[in-house]
CSV table of C-alpha atoms in Angstrom, one decimal:
chain,number,residue,atom,x,y,z
U,500,MET,CA,85.3,81.4,121.4
U,501,LYS,CA,88.9,82.4,121.1
U,502,ILE,CA,90.1,79.2,119.5
U,503,PHE,CA,87.8,79.7,116.5
U,504,ALA,CA,89.5,83.0,115.8
U,505,ASN,CA,92.1,80.8,114.2
U,506,LYS,CA,90.9,80.1,110.6
U,507,ASP,CA,92.7,76.8,110.3
U,508,ILE,CA,91.1,75.4,113.5
U,509,LYS,CA,87.7,76.6,112.3
U,510,GLN,CA,88.2,74.8,109.0
U,511,PHE,CA,89.4,71.7,110.9
U,512,PHE,CA,86.2,71.4,112.9
U,513,LEU,CA,84.1,72.1,109.8
U,514,SER,CA,86.0,69.4,107.9
U,515,ILE,CA,85.3,66.8,110.7
U,516,ALA,CA,81.6,67.7,110.7
U,517,VAL,CA,81.3,67.4,106.9
U,518,VAL,CA,83.1,64.0,106.8
U,519,MET,CA,80.9,62.7,109.6
U,520,VAL,CA,77.7,63.8,107.8
U,521,ILE,CA,78.9,62.3,104.5
U,522,PHE,CA,79.7,59.0,106.3
U,523,LEU,CA,76.2,59.1,108.0
U,524,LEU,CA,74.5,59.7,104.7
U,525,ILE,CA,76.4,56.9,103.0
U,526,SER,CA,75.6,54.5,105.8
U,527,GLU,CA,71.9,55.3,106.0
U,528,LEU,CA,71.7,55.0,102.2
U,529,SER,CA,73.3,51.6,102.3
U,530,VAL,CA,70.9,50.4,105.0
U,531,TYR,CA,68.0,51.8,103.0
U,532,VAL,CA,69.1,50.0,99.9
U,533,LEU,CA,69.5,46.7,101.7
U,534,TYR,CA,66.5,46.9,104.1
U,535,LYS,CA,64.2,49.5,102.5
U,536,GLU,CA,64.2,51.5,105.8
U,537,LEU,CA,66.4,54.0,107.7
U,538,SER,CA,68.2,53.0,110.8
U,539,LEU,CA,67.6,55.2,113.9
U,540,PRO,CA,70.2,53.4,116.1
U,541,LEU,CA,72.8,54.0,113.4
U,542,LEU,CA,71.8,57.7,113.3
U,543,LEU,CA,72.1,58.0,117.1
U,544,LEU,CA,75.5,56.2,117.0
U,545,PHE,CA,76.9,58.5,114.4
U,546,LEU,CA,75.6,61.6,116.3
U,547,LEU,CA,77.2,60.3,119.5
U,548,MET,CA,80.5,59.6,117.8
U,549,THR,CA,80.5,63.0,116.0
U,550,GLY,CA,79.8,64.8,119.2
U,551,SER,CA,82.5,62.9,121.1
U,552,VAL,CA,85.1,63.6,118.4
U,553,LEU,CA,84.2,67.3,118.3
U,554,VAL,CA,84.3,67.6,122.1
U,555,ILE,CA,87.7,65.8,122.3
U,556,CYS,CA,89.1,68.0,119.6
U,557,PHE,CA,87.7,71.1,121.2
U,558,TRP,CA,89.2,70.1,124.5
U,559,TYR,CA,92.6,69.5,122.9
U,560,PHE,CA,92.7,72.8,120.9
U,561,ASN,CA,91.4,74.8,123.9
U,562,ARG,CA,94.1,73.3,126.1
U,563,GLN,CA,96.7,74.2,123.4
U,564,HIS,CA,95.3,77.7,123.2
U,565,GLY,CA,95.6,78.1,126.9
U,566,ILE,CA,99.3,77.0,126.7
U,567,MET,CA,100.0,79.4,123.9
U,568,GLU,CA,98.2,82.3,125.7
U,569,SER,CA,100.4,81.6,128.8
U,570,ALA,CA,103.5,81.6,126.5
U,571,VAL,CA,102.5,84.9,124.9
U,572,THR,CA,102.0,86.4,128.3
U,573,GLN,CA,105.5,85.5,129.4
U,574,ILE,CA,107.0,86.8,126.1
U,575,ASP,CA,105.1,90.1,126.5
U,576,SER,CA,106.4,90.3,130.1
U,577,PHE,CA,110.0,89.8,128.8
U,578,LEU,CA,109.5,92.5,126.1
U,579,ALA,CA,108.1,94.8,128.8
U,580,GLY,CA,111.3,94.5,130.8
U,581,ASP,CA,110.9,91.4,133.0
U,582,THR,CA,114.2,89.7,132.1
U,583,ASP,CA,113.4,86.7,134.4
U,584,ALA,CA,110.1,85.9,132.5
U,585,ARG,CA,110.3,82.3,131.0
U,586,ILE,CA,107.8,79.9,129.4
U,587,ASP,CA,107.0,76.7,131.2
U,588,CYS,CA,108.5,73.9,129.1
U,589,ASP,CA,108.8,70.9,131.4
U,590,SER,CA,106.6,68.6,129.3
U,591,GLU,CA,107.6,66.9,126.1
U,592,GLY,CA,106.6,67.5,122.5
U,593,GLU,CA,107.3,69.8,119.5
U,594,LEU,CA,105.6,72.8,121.1
U,595,TYR,CA,107.7,72.5,124.3
U,596,ARG,CA,110.8,72.2,122.2
U,597,LEU,CA,109.9,75.5,120.6
U,598,PHE,CA,109.3,77.0,124.1
U,599,HIS,CA,112.7,75.8,125.2
U,600,SER,CA,114.3,77.5,122.2
U,601,VAL,CA,112.5,80.7,123.1
U,602,ASN,CA,113.7,80.5,126.7
U,603,THR,CA,117.2,79.9,125.4
U,604,LEU,CA,116.9,82.9,123.1
U,605,ALA,CA,115.7,85.1,126.1
U,606,ALA,CA,118.8,83.9,128.1
U,607,VAL,CA,121.1,84.8,125.2
U,608,LEU,CA,119.5,88.2,124.8
U,609,ASN,CA,119.9,88.9,128.5
U,610,ALA,CA,123.6,87.9,128.2
U,611,HIS,CA,124.1,90.2,125.2
U,612,ALA,CA,122.3,93.0,127.0
U,613,ALA,CA,124.5,92.6,130.1
U,614,ASN,CA,127.6,92.5,128.0
U,615,GLU,CA,126.5,95.6,126.1
U,616,SER,CA,125.8,97.4,129.4
U,617,ARG,CA,129.3,96.5,130.7
U,618,GLU,CA,130.9,97.6,127.4
U,619,LYS,CA,129.0,100.9,127.5
U,620,GLU,CA,130.1,101.5,131.1
U,621,PHE,CA,133.7,100.6,130.2
U,622,LEU,CA,133.6,102.9,127.2
U,623,LYS,CA,132.1,105.7,129.2
U,624,ASN,CA,134.7,105.3,132.0
U,625,THR,CA,137.5,105.0,129.5
U,626,ILE,CA,136.6,108.1,127.5
U,627,SER,CA,135.9,110.0,130.7
U,628,ASP,CA,139.3,109.1,132.0
U,629,ILE,CA,141.0,110.0,128.8
U,630,SER,CA,139.1,113.3,128.6
U,631,HIS,CA,140.1,114.2,132.2
U,632,GLN,CA,143.7,113.2,131.5
U,633,LEU,CA,143.8,115.4,128.4
U,634,LYS,CA,142.4,118.5,130.2
U,635,THR,CA,145.6,119.2,132.1
U,636,PRO,CA,148.0,119.1,129.1
U,637,LEU,CA,145.5,121.0,127.0
U,638,ALA,CA,145.3,123.7,129.6
U,639,ALA,CA,149.1,123.9,129.8
U,640,LEU,CA,149.4,124.0,126.0
U,641,ASN,CA,146.9,126.8,125.8
U,642,ILE,CA,148.9,128.8,128.4
U,643,TYR,CA,152.2,128.1,126.6
U,644,ASN,CA,150.6,129.1,123.2
U,645,GLY,CA,149.3,132.3,124.7
U,646,LEU,CA,152.7,133.2,126.1
U,647,LEU,CA,154.2,132.4,122.7
U,648,GLN,CA,151.8,134.7,120.9
U,649,GLY,CA,152.6,137.5,123.3
U,650,GLU,CA,156.3,137.1,122.8
U,651,ALA,CA,156.0,136.8,119.0
U,652,GLU,CA,154.5,140.3,118.3
U,653,GLU,CA,157.5,141.2,116.2
U,654,LEU,CA,157.8,137.8,114.6
U,655,PRO,CA,154.9,137.4,112.1
U,656,THR,CA,155.8,133.9,111.0
U,657,ILE,CA,155.9,132.6,114.6
U,658,LYS,CA,152.7,134.5,115.5
U,659,GLU,CA,151.0,133.0,112.5
U,660,PHE,CA,151.9,129.4,113.5
U,661,ALA,CA,150.9,130.2,117.1
U,662,THR,CA,147.5,131.3,115.9
U,663,LEU,CA,147.1,128.1,113.9
U,664,SER,CA,148.2,126.1,116.9
U,665,GLU,CA,145.5,127.8,119.0
U,666,GLN,CA,142.9,126.8,116.5
U,667,GLU,CA,144.0,123.2,116.5
U,668,LEU,CA,144.0,123.2,120.3
U,669,ASP,CA,140.5,124.5,120.3
U,670,ARG,CA,139.5,121.7,117.9
U,671,ILE,CA,141.0,119.1,120.2
U,672,GLU,CA,139.2,120.5,123.2
U,673,MET,CA,135.9,120.5,121.4
U,674,LEU,CA,136.4,117.0,120.2
U,675,VAL,CA,137.2,115.8,123.8
U,676,GLN,CA,134.1,117.6,125.2
U,677,ASN,CA,131.8,116.3,122.5
U,678,LEU,CA,133.1,112.8,122.8
U,679,LEU,CA,132.5,112.9,126.5
U,680,LYS,CA,129.0,114.2,126.1
U,681,ILE,CA,127.9,111.8,123.4
U,682,THR,CA,129.4,108.8,125.3
U,683,LYS,CA,127.5,109.7,128.4
U,684,LEU,CA,124.3,110.0,126.4
U,685,ASP,CA,124.9,106.6,124.9
U,686,ALA,CA,125.6,105.0,128.3
U,687,GLY,CA,122.5,106.6,129.8
U,688,SER,CA,124.5,108.1,132.6
U,689,ILE,CA,123.1,111.6,131.9
U,690,VAL,CA,119.7,112.4,133.4
U,691,ILE,CA,117.6,114.7,131.3
U,692,GLU,CA,116.0,117.0,133.8
U,693,LYS,CA,113.0,118.4,132.0
U,694,ALA,CA,111.2,121.6,132.9
U,695,VAL,CA,108.8,124.0,131.0
U,696,GLU,CA,111.1,126.4,129.2
U,697,ASN,CA,110.3,129.4,127.0
U,698,VAL,CA,111.5,128.7,123.5
U,699,SER,CA,112.0,132.3,122.6
U,700,ASP,CA,114.3,132.8,125.6
U,701,MET,CA,116.4,129.8,124.6
U,702,MET,CA,116.7,130.9,121.0
U,703,ASN,CA,117.7,134.4,122.1
U,704,ASP,CA,120.5,132.8,124.2
U,705,ILE,CA,121.7,130.9,121.1
U,706,GLU,CA,121.6,134.0,118.9
U,707,LEU,CA,123.6,135.9,121.6
U,708,HIS,CA,126.1,133.0,121.7
U,709,PHE,CA,126.9,133.3,118.0
U,710,ALA,CA,126.4,137.1,117.7
U,711,TYR,CA,130.1,137.9,117.7
U,712,ARG,CA,131.0,135.3,115.2
U,713,ALA,CA,128.2,136.2,112.9
U,714,LYS,CA,129.3,139.9,113.0
U,715,GLN,CA,132.9,139.0,112.3
U,716,GLU,CA,131.9,136.8,109.3
U,717,GLN,CA,129.3,139.3,108.1
U,718,LYS,CA,126.5,136.9,108.4
U,719,GLU,CA,123.0,137.3,110.0
U,720,ILE,CA,121.1,135.2,112.5
U,721,VAL,CA,117.3,135.9,112.2
U,722,LEU,CA,114.9,134.8,114.9
U,723,SER,CA,111.2,134.3,114.2
U,724,GLY,CA,108.5,132.9,116.6
U,725,SER,CA,106.0,133.6,119.3
U,726,ASP,CA,107.2,134.7,122.8
U,727,SER,CA,104.5,132.5,124.4
U,728,ILE,CA,105.6,129.1,123.1
U,729,SER,CA,107.0,126.8,125.7
U,730,LEU,CA,108.7,123.4,125.6
U,731,LEU,CA,109.2,120.6,128.2
U,732,CYS,CA,112.9,120.1,128.0
U,733,ASP,CA,116.3,120.2,129.7
U,734,ARG,CA,117.3,123.8,128.9
U,735,ASP,CA,121.1,123.3,128.9
U,736,TRP,CA,121.0,120.2,126.7
U,737,MET,CA,118.4,121.6,124.3
U,738,ILE,CA,120.6,124.8,123.8
U,739,GLU,CA,123.6,122.4,123.3
U,740,ALA,CA,121.7,120.6,120.5
U,741,ILE,CA,120.5,123.8,118.7
U,742,ASP,CA,123.9,125.3,119.1
U,743,ASN,CA,125.5,122.5,117.2
U,744,ILE,CA,123.0,122.8,114.3
U,745,VAL,CA,123.4,126.6,114.1
U,746,LYS,CA,127.2,126.2,114.2
U,747,ASN,CA,127.0,123.7,111.3
U,748,ALA,CA,124.9,126.3,109.4
U,749,LEU,CA,127.4,129.1,110.0
U,750,ASP,CA,130.3,126.7,109.0
U,751,HIS,CA,128.6,126.2,105.6
U,752,THR,CA,127.5,129.7,104.8
U,753,HIS,CA,129.4,132.6,103.2
U,754,LYS,CA,129.8,136.3,103.7
U,755,GLY,CA,126.4,138.0,103.5
U,756,ASP,CA,124.4,134.7,104.0
U,757,SER,CA,121.9,134.3,106.8
U,758,VAL,CA,120.7,131.6,109.2
U,759,HIS,CA,117.0,131.7,110.1
U,760,ILE,CA,115.7,130.1,113.4
U,761,GLU,CA,111.9,129.8,113.5
U,762,TRP,CA,109.7,128.1,116.1
U,763,ARG,CA,106.0,127.4,115.9
U,764,GLN,CA,103.4,125.4,117.8
U,765,PHE,CA,100.8,123.2,116.2
U,766,ALA,CA,98.0,121.2,117.7
U,767,SER,CA,100.3,118.6,119.2
U,768,VAL,CA,103.8,119.6,118.2
U,769,VAL,CA,106.4,122.3,118.9
U,770,GLN,CA,108.5,122.7,115.8
U,771,ILE,CA,111.9,124.4,115.5
U,772,THR,CA,113.4,125.1,112.1
U,773,ILE,CA,117.0,126.1,111.3
U,774,LYS,CA,117.3,127.3,107.7
U,775,ASP,CA,120.3,128.7,105.9
U,776,ASN,CA,121.1,129.9,102.4
U,777,GLY,CA,124.5,128.4,102.3
U,778,SER,CA,126.3,125.9,100.1
U,779,GLY,CA,123.9,123.0,100.8
U,780,ILE,CA,124.6,119.3,101.3
U,781,HIS,CA,125.3,116.9,98.5
U,782,PRO,CA,122.5,114.3,98.0
U,783,GLU,CA,124.9,111.5,98.6
U,784,ASP,CA,125.6,112.9,102.1
U,785,LEU,CA,122.1,113.5,103.3
U,786,HIS,CA,121.6,110.0,104.7
U,787,HIS,CA,125.0,110.1,106.5
U,788,ILE,CA,125.3,113.5,108.1
U,789,PHE,CA,124.2,112.2,111.5
U,790,LYS,CA,126.8,109.5,111.6
U,791,ARG,CA,129.7,110.1,113.9
U,792,PHE,CA,133.0,111.3,112.3
U,793,TYR,CA,131.4,111.2,108.9
U,794,ARG,CA,133.5,113.1,106.3
U,795,SER,CA,132.0,114.0,103.0
U,796,ARG,CA,134.2,113.6,99.9
U,797,PHE,CA,132.5,116.7,98.5
U,798,SER,CA,133.0,118.9,101.6
U,799,LYS,CA,135.6,121.6,101.6
U,800,ASP,CA,135.4,122.0,105.4
U,801,THR,CA,138.6,120.8,106.9
U,802,GLN,CA,137.9,122.0,110.5
U,803,GLY,CA,134.8,120.0,111.4
U,804,ILE,CA,135.2,116.9,113.5
U,805,GLY,CA,131.9,115.2,112.6
U,806,LEU,CA,130.4,115.0,116.1
U,807,GLY,CA,128.2,118.1,116.3
U,808,LEU,CA,125.2,116.8,114.4
U,809,PRO,CA,125.3,113.3,115.9
U,810,LEU,CA,125.4,114.9,119.3
U,811,ALA,CA,122.4,117.2,118.4
U,812,LYS,CA,120.4,114.2,117.2
U,813,ALA,CA,121.2,112.2,120.3
U,814,ILE,CA,120.0,115.0,122.6
U,815,ILE,CA,116.8,115.6,120.5
U,816,GLU,CA,116.0,111.9,120.6
U,817,ALA,CA,116.6,111.8,124.3
U,818,HIS,CA,113.8,114.4,124.5
U,819,ASN,CA,111.6,112.1,122.4
U,820,GLY,CA,111.9,114.5,119.5
U,821,THR,CA,112.7,113.9,115.8
U,822,ILE,CA,115.0,115.8,113.4
U,823,GLU,CA,114.9,115.8,109.6
U,824,VAL,CA,117.1,117.6,107.1
U,825,ASP,CA,116.4,118.8,103.6
U,826,SER,CA,119.0,120.4,101.4
U,827,GLU,CA,119.8,121.6,97.9
U,828,LEU,CA,123.3,122.3,96.6
U,829,GLY,CA,123.9,126.0,96.2
U,830,VAL,CA,120.5,126.9,97.7
U,831,GLY,CA,120.8,126.0,101.4
U,832,THR,CA,119.9,123.5,104.1
U,833,THR,CA,116.9,123.2,106.4
U,834,PHE,CA,116.8,121.3,109.7
U,835,VAL,CA,113.3,120.6,111.1
U,836,ILE,CA,112.9,119.5,114.7
U,837,ASN,CA,109.6,118.3,116.1
U,838,PHE,CA,108.7,117.7,119.8
U,839,LEU,CA,105.3,116.2,120.8
U,840,ILE,CA,103.4,118.2,123.4
U,841,PRO,CA,102.7,115.6,126.2
U,842,THR,CA,99.5,117.3,127.4
U,843,LYS,CA,98.1,117.1,123.9
U,844,LEU,CA,98.8,113.3,123.3
């Protein structure tokens, strides 16, 4: 019986039985000492009383067990997403006071969830509005800056400042775009449309994206993996995530260094590894690199905006994947991304 799965209840019933037996033995012994014979009526009376007490206790605990099971069912329903699930607490007693507190907690959680949802929606709309408002002046500034560069061919100082201005405008545009993407992911307003994609094709697209930069900086991007491995994912978003990690690797490598992108398939996992032999990450920073706008006090990078890796992590987790990082100063950094294969679960 389910109620006897509770060790305390089992000991309670055992204690009652032991006490009744002891009282019965003492009573029969007393009768025997006084009258030199045992009393059958006394034995029957004790057995009847013991049985009655045990039955009443069993009924009570079984009823309490039923009430608790009903409460657990309602709590499980709430945790499963039924925000209207509540425990019946119309009766009086300590147990029903507890149920009332649980119902109050559920109502408070619902209120917090509703507030959080409204705040996320407000944040998404606000950042979206700001981003769209910034696009027009940014486009205009880029045009003006381009015209300034064209007119400053014979003025090296002005041309230098115009080039620096272009770099800063590019940074602002990247910040705006990444803020918009990561906010939409947070708010759940982006639908990840998954399809079976060839991993090799996606990695080749990424290599092509960075080919010019790698050539200019005299760095090498090396691809390694089977052409037959596929992944259930949103191609555009997955390329966005890997792009950000590869860009981070290129940002922290030097002339002659290389970035290796490798993909493998195991029994139930597709694994993508991005490894570089660059400057590495300080141990103090390893637990913080996925935090938004995090700036290391050891980093010499003055161009980064601290959103690339958090965005990559958000996209990977939206695909039910995991990302881990291992790094050694002066040796390099390795990012390992794992995706479970649904058909192998």
